[in-house]
Amino acid sequence: MAALFFASLNMRPVITSVAPLLSNIKGDLAMNGMTASLLTTLPVLCMGIFAPVAVQISRRFGLERTIFGSLVLIGAATAARGVLASSSGLILTALLSGVGIGIAGPLLSGFIKQYFPKGSALVSVYSASLVFGASLAAGLSVPLYNWLGGSWQNSLAVWSLLSIAALASWWKIAVRPAPPQTRERAAQYKLPVANSRAWLLTLFFGLMASVFYSLTAWLAPMAESMGYTQQEAGMILTLFTLIQIPVSIAIPVLVAKFQRRTFWLVLCSVFELSGMLLLLSSGSPLFSALLLGIGAGGLFPLALLLPLLETKQPEEVSSWSAMNQGGGYILGALGPLAIGQIYDGSGSFQPALILMSVAIVLMIVVQLWIGRGARQAAAAVKTAAGAEC
């Protein structure tokens, strides 16, 4: 569980540490909105492209060793930000860290299924750790910037220290030889590209990720455009990420206890839509961040949980998660990029907020479709059981 916690903690700071310092970075490196959005878009895009590759690599080197190698890559890319103080250097670190996150992400879901086969609620440890790491980076980036003498390079690089704790906890697990039957089972499971339900989960993950990473990249600049200071905008982003911690812990537990996954999916989306509409009406960004954080904090662990509920074997979970996160993150990467392009073209965040609201409404439709399919499958099982009797 310690290994799961520390690995998850490293999955987001390389992304969320950038947003509060985006105005400083853009000013120093003369970046436009489109180029600056690549610092968020590239890691998310790589998370999508390399998630399917994770299954192939884990077959060769084993689940635990592949995750260990990914953590090394994430830590090295984050540390390099202290010396690569250029637009191309930052983009390169975003690319490399995205590769590491993309490989480790779906395999951590398989890791949960392997070591906690009946512990779906353990997804809460995974998701809460992800959110906690994101919150730390979002909330402390500006204070670190001030404390380190106005160096955004060092403020970004300091998050590589998290990888040291992660590698220490993973070393003993990674050096264990993988059981032969584990590799044999892994070869049986490929990406479920022929499964329509897997595609439905992928679409949901993509819509969820596009809204989440758009907010992660642009919520602080949105607040600044409304007249808030950089410090205040950073605190608004921190609230958005911080409120996700208790929600991401509670939601998987509630689903495991009460089921009704569709209810929780739609409820979280309604919270997110309410926060978006409040921003559109120029309401309090602080209250908007609270509503958005509650919604996002519930949707992400549910997106991670669905492949565990749909499958049985750890290798099957990894395959489904690789497809969901692969296609989902590719779609999600378009979000921050689109927001940057819309802002460059219009000089306003209002059209972007409308686009994200439409994406949330579409996500609710997909969630209802997922729930309908789950009910039909459950009814079919009951009918088959009755026939056997």
Short mmCIF file of C-alpha atoms in Angstrom, two decimals:
data_model
loop_
_atom_site.label_atom_id
_atom_site.label_comp_id
_atom_site.label_asym_id
_atom_site.label_seq_id
_atom_site.Cartn_x
_atom_site.Cartn_y
_atom_site.Cartn_z
CA MET A 1 0.00 0.00 0.00
CA ALA A 2 2.94 2.33 0.70
CA ALA A 3 4.29 1.60 -2.78
CA LEU A 4 0.89 2.40 -4.30
CA PHE A 5 0.67 5.66 -2.33
CA PHE A 6 4.15 6.95 -3.24
CA ALA A 7 3.88 5.95 -6.90
CA SER A 8 0.52 7.70 -7.24
CA LEU A 9 1.91 10.78 -5.53
CA ASN A 10 4.33 11.24 -8.48
CA MET A 11 1.72 11.08 -11.24
CA ARG A 12 0.52 14.72 -11.31
CA PRO A 13 2.95 17.33 -9.83
CA VAL A 14 4.83 17.65 -13.15
CA ILE A 15 1.53 18.92 -14.63
CA THR A 16 -0.14 20.88 -11.81
CA SER A 17 3.03 22.69 -10.69
CA VAL A 18 3.06 24.61 -13.99
CA ALA A 19 -0.35 26.32 -13.92
CA PRO A 20 0.21 28.71 -10.95
CA LEU A 21 3.51 29.87 -12.51
CA LEU A 22 2.26 30.01 -16.08
CA SER A 23 2.26 33.81 -16.28
CA ASN A 24 5.90 33.92 -15.08
CA ILE A 25 6.96 31.20 -17.52
CA LYS A 26 5.13 32.83 -20.44
CA GLY A 27 6.68 36.20 -19.62
CA ASP A 28 10.25 34.93 -19.25
CA LEU A 29 10.16 32.67 -22.32
CA ALA A 30 7.85 34.80 -24.50
CA MET A 31 5.35 31.96 -24.91
CA ASN A 32 1.89 32.46 -26.39
CA GLY A 33 -1.16 30.65 -25.00
CA MET A 34 -0.93 27.85 -27.56
CA THR A 35 2.71 27.04 -26.74
CA ALA A 36 2.15 27.32 -22.99
CA SER A 37 -0.76 24.88 -23.19
CA LEU A 38 1.69 22.25 -24.52
CA LEU A 39 3.17 21.99 -21.01
CA THR A 40 -0.12 20.41 -19.94
CA THR A 41 -1.24 18.94 -23.26
CA LEU A 42 1.97 16.99 -24.03
CA PRO A 43 2.07 14.95 -20.78
CA VAL A 44 -1.63 14.14 -21.14
CA LEU A 45 -1.18 13.24 -24.82
CA CYS A 46 1.77 10.98 -23.98
CA MET A 47 -0.30 9.39 -21.24
CA GLY A 48 -2.73 8.42 -23.97
CA ILE A 49 -0.21 7.31 -26.58
CA PHE A 50 1.93 5.23 -24.23
CA ALA A 51 -0.80 3.64 -22.09
CA PRO A 52 -1.36 0.82 -24.65
CA VAL A 53 2.43 0.30 -24.86
CA ALA A 54 2.47 -0.30 -21.10
CA VAL A 55 0.84 -3.69 -21.52
CA GLN A 56 3.51 -4.81 -24.00
CA ILE A 57 6.39 -3.60 -21.80
CA SER A 58 4.97 -5.20 -18.66
CA ARG A 59 4.74 -8.55 -20.45
CA ARG A 60 8.48 -8.45 -21.05
CA PHE A 61 9.78 -6.95 -17.81
CA GLY A 62 6.96 -7.60 -15.35
CA LEU A 63 4.37 -5.29 -13.84
CA GLU A 64 6.43 -4.09 -10.87
CA ARG A 65 9.69 -3.50 -12.76
CA THR A 66 7.91 -1.55 -15.48
CA ILE A 67 6.31 0.75 -12.89
CA PHE A 68 9.73 1.21 -11.22
CA GLY A 69 11.33 2.23 -14.53
CA SER A 70 8.50 4.67 -15.20
CA LEU A 71 9.05 6.34 -11.83
CA VAL A 72 12.74 6.78 -12.68
CA LEU A 73 11.76 8.53 -15.94
CA ILE A 74 9.23 10.82 -14.22
CA GLY A 75 11.73 11.82 -11.50
CA ALA A 76 14.54 12.49 -13.99
CA ALA A 77 12.33 14.59 -16.29
CA THR A 78 11.05 16.66 -13.36
CA ALA A 79 14.56 17.25 -11.99
CA ALA A 80 15.75 18.35 -15.46
CA ARG A 81 13.42 21.36 -15.29
CA GLY A 82 15.91 22.96 -12.91
CA VAL A 83 18.49 23.27 -15.70
CA LEU A 84 16.52 23.24 -18.97
CA ALA A 85 15.23 26.82 -18.72
CA SER A 86 13.92 27.23 -22.26
CA SER A 87 10.66 26.62 -24.11
CA SER A 88 12.06 23.56 -25.90
CA GLY A 89 13.57 22.24 -22.66
CA LEU A 90 10.29 22.50 -20.76
CA ILE A 91 8.42 20.88 -23.63
CA LEU A 92 10.96 18.02 -23.67
CA THR A 93 10.50 17.39 -19.92
CA ALA A 94 6.72 17.46 -20.40
CA LEU A 95 7.10 14.84 -23.13
CA LEU A 96 9.36 12.51 -21.10
CA SER A 97 7.32 12.75 -17.92
CA GLY A 98 4.18 12.02 -19.93
CA VAL A 99 5.76 8.82 -21.24
CA GLY A 100 6.48 7.67 -17.67
CA ILE A 101 3.01 8.55 -16.40
CA GLY A 102 1.38 6.96 -19.44
CA ILE A 103 3.14 3.64 -18.81
CA ALA A 104 2.70 3.58 -15.02
CA GLY A 105 -0.95 4.73 -14.92
CA PRO A 106 -2.81 1.69 -16.31
CA LEU A 107 -0.36 -0.74 -14.67
CA LEU A 108 -1.16 0.66 -11.21
CA SER A 109 -4.78 -0.43 -11.76
CA GLY A 110 -3.52 -3.95 -12.52
CA PHE A 111 -1.28 -3.71 -9.45
CA ILE A 112 -4.35 -3.03 -7.29
CA LYS A 113 -6.21 -6.00 -8.77
CA GLN A 114 -3.18 -8.27 -8.25
CA TYR A 115 -2.40 -7.38 -4.63
CA PHE A 116 -5.93 -6.45 -3.49
CA PRO A 117 -8.16 -8.73 -5.64
CA LYS A 118 -11.37 -7.89 -3.73
CA GLY A 119 -10.39 -4.39 -2.72
CA SER A 120 -12.11 -2.14 -5.25
CA ALA A 121 -12.28 0.50 -2.52
CA LEU A 122 -8.45 0.56 -2.65
CA VAL A 123 -8.88 2.67 -5.78
CA SER A 124 -9.52 5.44 -3.24
CA VAL A 125 -5.88 5.19 -2.11
CA TYR A 126 -4.73 5.48 -5.72
CA SER A 127 -7.02 8.36 -6.67
CA ALA A 128 -6.59 10.25 -3.37
CA SER A 129 -2.80 10.01 -3.68
CA LEU A 130 -2.98 11.34 -7.23
CA VAL A 131 -5.08 14.27 -6.06
CA PHE A 132 -2.91 14.87 -3.00
CA GLY A 133 0.22 15.10 -5.15
CA ALA A 134 -1.58 17.43 -7.57
CA SER A 135 -2.80 19.60 -4.67
CA LEU A 136 0.67 19.89 -3.13
CA ALA A 137 2.18 21.02 -6.41
CA ALA A 138 -0.63 23.46 -7.20
CA GLY A 139 -0.67 24.97 -3.72
CA LEU A 140 3.06 25.22 -3.04
CA SER A 141 4.43 26.21 -6.45
CA VAL A 142 4.03 29.97 -5.86
CA PRO A 143 5.33 29.88 -2.23
CA LEU A 144 8.30 27.81 -3.42
CA TYR A 145 8.86 30.29 -6.23
CA ASN A 146 9.05 33.13 -3.71
CA TRP A 147 11.14 31.13 -1.22
CA LEU A 148 13.63 30.08 -3.93
CA GLY A 149 14.32 33.66 -4.96
CA GLY A 150 11.89 33.95 -7.84
CA SER A 151 13.15 30.87 -9.68
CA TRP A 152 10.28 29.06 -11.39
CA GLN A 153 12.85 26.55 -12.70
CA ASN A 154 13.72 25.34 -9.18
CA SER A 155 10.10 25.53 -8.09
CA LEU A 156 9.20 23.08 -10.86
CA ALA A 157 12.23 20.82 -10.30
CA VAL A 158 11.76 20.39 -6.54
CA TRP A 159 8.92 17.93 -7.13
CA SER A 160 11.44 15.35 -8.31
CA LEU A 161 12.11 14.72 -4.61
CA LEU A 162 8.84 12.77 -4.46
CA SER A 163 10.33 10.18 -6.80
CA ILE A 164 13.04 9.32 -4.24
CA ALA A 165 10.46 8.12 -1.72
CA ALA A 166 8.61 6.24 -4.46
CA LEU A 167 11.72 4.46 -5.76
CA ALA A 168 12.75 3.47 -2.24
CA SER A 169 9.36 1.87 -1.61
CA TRP A 170 9.30 0.11 -5.00
CA TRP A 171 12.83 -1.29 -4.98
CA LYS A 172 12.08 -4.43 -2.96
CA ILE A 173 8.98 -5.13 -5.00
CA ALA A 174 10.71 -4.55 -8.34
CA VAL A 175 13.61 -6.94 -7.67
CA ARG A 176 11.29 -9.88 -7.06
CA PRO A 177 11.06 -12.21 -10.09
CA ALA A 178 7.59 -12.28 -11.63
CA PRO A 179 5.84 -15.67 -11.34
CA PRO A 180 5.86 -17.54 -14.70
CA GLN A 181 2.08 -17.95 -14.67
CA THR A 182 1.69 -14.18 -14.43
CA ARG A 183 3.53 -13.67 -17.73
CA GLU A 184 1.60 -16.52 -19.33
CA ARG A 185 -1.70 -14.92 -18.31
CA ALA A 186 -0.55 -11.51 -19.53
CA ALA A 187 -0.04 -12.88 -23.04
CA GLN A 188 -3.74 -13.86 -23.17
CA TYR A 189 -5.04 -10.33 -22.72
CA LYS A 190 -4.83 -7.74 -25.47
CA LEU A 191 -6.49 -4.35 -25.78
CA PRO A 192 -10.29 -4.96 -25.92
CA VAL A 193 -10.71 -3.05 -29.19
CA ALA A 194 -13.54 -5.35 -30.30
CA ASN A 195 -15.55 -4.68 -27.14
CA SER A 196 -18.11 -1.88 -27.58
CA ARG A 197 -18.42 -1.43 -23.83
CA ALA A 198 -14.68 -0.81 -23.54
CA TRP A 199 -15.04 1.94 -26.15
CA LEU A 200 -17.88 3.48 -24.14
CA LEU A 201 -15.70 3.60 -21.03
CA THR A 202 -12.91 5.12 -23.14
CA LEU A 203 -15.22 7.90 -24.37
CA PHE A 204 -16.26 8.68 -20.80
CA PHE A 205 -12.63 8.77 -19.67
CA GLY A 206 -11.74 11.11 -22.55
CA LEU A 207 -14.53 13.60 -21.82
CA MET A 208 -13.72 13.53 -18.11
CA ALA A 209 -9.99 14.05 -18.76
CA SER A 210 -10.50 16.87 -21.29
CA VAL A 211 -12.51 18.92 -18.78
CA PHE A 212 -10.22 18.07 -15.85
CA TYR A 213 -6.94 18.98 -17.56
CA SER A 214 -8.44 22.10 -19.13
CA LEU A 215 -9.32 23.29 -15.63
CA THR A 216 -5.94 22.20 -14.26
CA ALA A 217 -4.12 24.24 -16.90
CA TRP A 218 -6.37 27.28 -17.15
CA LEU A 219 -8.39 27.76 -13.94
CA ALA A 220 -5.68 29.95 -12.37
CA PRO A 221 -5.31 32.14 -15.50
CA MET A 222 -9.12 32.37 -15.65
CA ALA A 223 -9.16 33.70 -12.08
CA GLU A 224 -6.39 36.18 -12.91
CA SER A 225 -8.42 37.43 -15.89
CA MET A 226 -11.25 38.17 -13.43
CA GLY A 227 -8.99 40.51 -11.45
CA TYR A 228 -7.53 38.16 -8.85
CA THR A 229 -3.83 38.25 -7.98
CA GLN A 230 -1.46 35.42 -8.91
CA GLN A 231 -1.38 34.30 -5.25
CA GLU A 232 -5.20 34.30 -5.04
CA ALA A 233 -5.52 32.49 -8.37
CA GLY A 234 -3.08 29.85 -7.10
CA MET A 235 -5.21 29.38 -3.97
CA ILE A 236 -8.34 28.95 -6.11
CA LEU A 237 -6.56 26.21 -8.08
CA THR A 238 -5.42 24.69 -4.77
CA LEU A 239 -9.02 24.59 -3.52
CA PHE A 240 -10.05 22.89 -6.77
CA THR A 241 -7.46 20.14 -6.24
CA LEU A 242 -7.62 19.96 -2.43
CA ILE A 243 -11.37 19.32 -2.20
CA GLN A 244 -10.87 16.35 -4.51
CA ILE A 245 -8.95 14.44 -1.80
CA PRO A 246 -11.86 13.61 0.56
CA VAL A 247 -14.23 13.14 -2.38
CA SER A 248 -11.88 10.73 -4.18
CA ILE A 249 -11.55 8.71 -0.97
CA ALA A 250 -15.28 8.59 -0.27
CA ILE A 251 -16.71 7.84 -3.71
CA PRO A 252 -15.08 4.39 -4.32
CA VAL A 253 -16.07 3.33 -0.79
CA LEU A 254 -19.67 4.45 -1.37
CA VAL A 255 -19.82 2.64 -4.71
CA ALA A 256 -18.39 -0.54 -3.16
CA LYS A 257 -20.97 -0.39 -0.36
CA PHE A 258 -24.12 0.85 -2.09
CA GLN A 259 -23.40 0.09 -5.80
CA ARG A 260 -25.56 2.42 -8.02
CA ARG A 261 -22.53 3.54 -10.01
CA THR A 262 -24.65 5.49 -12.52
CA PHE A 263 -26.13 7.62 -9.73
CA TRP A 264 -22.67 8.61 -8.45
CA LEU A 265 -21.37 9.26 -11.97
CA VAL A 266 -24.22 11.61 -12.86
CA LEU A 267 -24.20 13.32 -9.44
CA CYS A 268 -20.51 14.19 -9.78
CA SER A 269 -21.07 15.48 -13.31
CA VAL A 270 -23.92 17.71 -12.12
CA PHE A 271 -21.59 19.25 -9.52
CA GLU A 272 -19.02 19.90 -12.24
CA LEU A 273 -21.60 21.40 -14.60
CA SER A 274 -22.90 23.68 -11.82
CA GLY A 275 -19.40 25.03 -11.18
CA MET A 276 -18.87 25.62 -14.89
CA LEU A 277 -22.14 27.51 -15.27
CA LEU A 278 -21.26 29.64 -12.23
CA LEU A 279 -17.97 30.60 -13.88
CA LEU A 280 -19.85 31.41 -17.09
CA SER A 281 -22.10 33.81 -15.18
CA SER A 282 -19.02 35.51 -13.66
CA GLY A 283 -19.87 34.17 -10.23
CA SER A 284 -17.40 33.54 -7.42
CA PRO A 285 -14.44 31.54 -8.82
CA LEU A 286 -13.80 30.30 -5.28
CA PHE A 287 -17.25 28.69 -5.01
CA SER A 288 -16.97 27.53 -8.62
CA ALA A 289 -13.66 25.83 -7.78
CA LEU A 290 -15.37 24.06 -4.87
CA LEU A 291 -18.16 22.67 -7.07
CA LEU A 292 -15.76 21.77 -9.88
CA GLY A 293 -13.42 20.04 -7.43
CA ILE A 294 -16.22 17.95 -5.92
CA GLY A 295 -17.27 16.83 -9.38
CA ALA A 296 -13.78 16.11 -10.66
CA GLY A 297 -12.80 14.44 -7.38
CA GLY A 298 -15.58 11.90 -7.81
CA LEU A 299 -15.35 11.33 -11.56
CA PHE A 300 -11.67 10.42 -11.69
CA PRO A 301 -11.76 7.50 -9.19
CA LEU A 302 -14.95 6.26 -10.83
CA ALA A 303 -13.17 6.27 -14.21
CA LEU A 304 -10.36 4.22 -12.63
CA LEU A 305 -12.82 1.91 -10.87
CA LEU A 306 -14.95 0.95 -13.88
CA PRO A 307 -12.35 -1.37 -15.52
CA LEU A 308 -11.96 -3.20 -12.18
CA LEU A 309 -15.72 -3.76 -12.03
CA GLU A 310 -15.87 -4.96 -15.64
CA THR A 311 -12.99 -7.50 -15.46
CA LYS A 312 -11.65 -10.35 -13.35
CA GLN A 313 -7.89 -10.85 -13.83
CA PRO A 314 -5.16 -8.25 -13.06
CA GLU A 315 -3.81 -8.51 -16.62
CA GLU A 316 -7.31 -7.94 -18.00
CA VAL A 317 -7.66 -4.85 -15.81
CA SER A 318 -4.38 -3.51 -17.17
CA SER A 319 -5.55 -4.11 -20.76
CA TRP A 320 -8.90 -2.35 -20.23
CA SER A 321 -7.23 0.48 -18.30
CA ALA A 322 -4.60 0.85 -21.03
CA MET A 323 -7.30 1.25 -23.65
CA ASN A 324 -9.45 3.57 -21.50
CA GLN A 325 -6.52 5.75 -20.52
CA GLY A 326 -4.87 5.52 -23.94
CA GLY A 327 -7.81 6.75 -25.96
CA GLY A 328 -9.14 8.83 -23.07
CA TYR A 329 -5.97 10.81 -22.46
CA ILE A 330 -5.49 11.47 -26.18
CA LEU A 331 -8.97 13.00 -26.24
CA GLY A 332 -8.26 14.72 -22.91
CA ALA A 333 -5.07 16.31 -24.26
CA LEU A 334 -7.12 18.25 -26.79
CA GLY A 335 -8.88 20.13 -23.99
CA PRO A 336 -6.06 22.41 -22.73
CA LEU A 337 -4.85 22.89 -26.31
CA ALA A 338 -8.31 23.99 -27.44
CA ILE A 339 -8.66 26.38 -24.50
CA GLY A 340 -5.31 28.01 -25.34
CA GLN A 341 -6.23 28.37 -29.00
CA ILE A 342 -9.69 29.78 -28.22
CA TYR A 343 -8.22 32.29 -25.77
CA ASP A 344 -5.55 33.38 -28.27
CA GLY A 345 -8.24 33.91 -30.90
CA SER A 346 -10.94 35.59 -28.82
CA GLY A 347 -9.09 37.12 -25.87
CA SER A 348 -11.79 35.69 -23.59
CA PHE A 349 -12.39 32.47 -21.66
CA GLN A 350 -16.19 32.59 -22.13
CA PRO A 351 -16.29 30.52 -25.38
CA ALA A 352 -14.00 27.95 -23.76
CA LEU A 353 -16.31 27.66 -20.73
CA ILE A 354 -19.27 27.06 -23.04
CA LEU A 355 -17.33 24.31 -24.84
CA MET A 356 -16.46 22.60 -21.54
CA SER A 357 -20.11 22.81 -20.39
CA VAL A 358 -21.21 21.05 -23.59
CA ALA A 359 -18.56 18.35 -22.97
CA ILE A 360 -19.98 17.73 -19.46
CA VAL A 361 -23.53 17.38 -20.80
CA LEU A 362 -22.29 14.87 -23.39
CA MET A 363 -20.45 13.03 -20.59
CA ILE A 364 -23.71 12.67 -18.63
CA VAL A 365 -25.34 11.09 -21.70
CA VAL A 366 -22.45 8.59 -21.96
CA GLN A 367 -22.71 7.80 -18.23
CA LEU A 368 -26.42 6.99 -18.57
CA TRP A 369 -25.53 4.73 -21.50
CA ILE A 370 -22.91 2.95 -19.40
CA GLY A 371 -25.46 2.42 -16.62
CA ARG A 372 -28.04 1.08 -19.06
CA GLY A 373 -25.54 -1.48 -20.37
CA ALA A 374 -24.67 -2.58 -16.82
CA ARG A 375 -28.35 -3.14 -16.00
CA GLN A 376 -28.87 -5.17 -19.18
CA ALA A 377 -25.82 -7.34 -18.38
CA ALA A 378 -27.06 -7.95 -14.82
CA ALA A 379 -30.51 -8.89 -16.13
CA ALA A 380 -28.96 -11.33 -18.63
CA VAL A 381 -26.98 -13.02 -15.84
CA LYS A 382 -30.13 -13.42 -13.73
CA THR A 383 -32.04 -14.85 -16.69
CA ALA A 384 -29.25 -17.35 -17.44
CA ALA A 385 -29.11 -18.39 -13.78
CA GLY A 386 -32.89 -18.94 -13.75
CA ALA A 387 -32.70 -21.06 -16.89
CA GLU A 388 -30.00 -23.26 -15.34
CA CYS A 389 -32.17 -23.79 -12.26
#
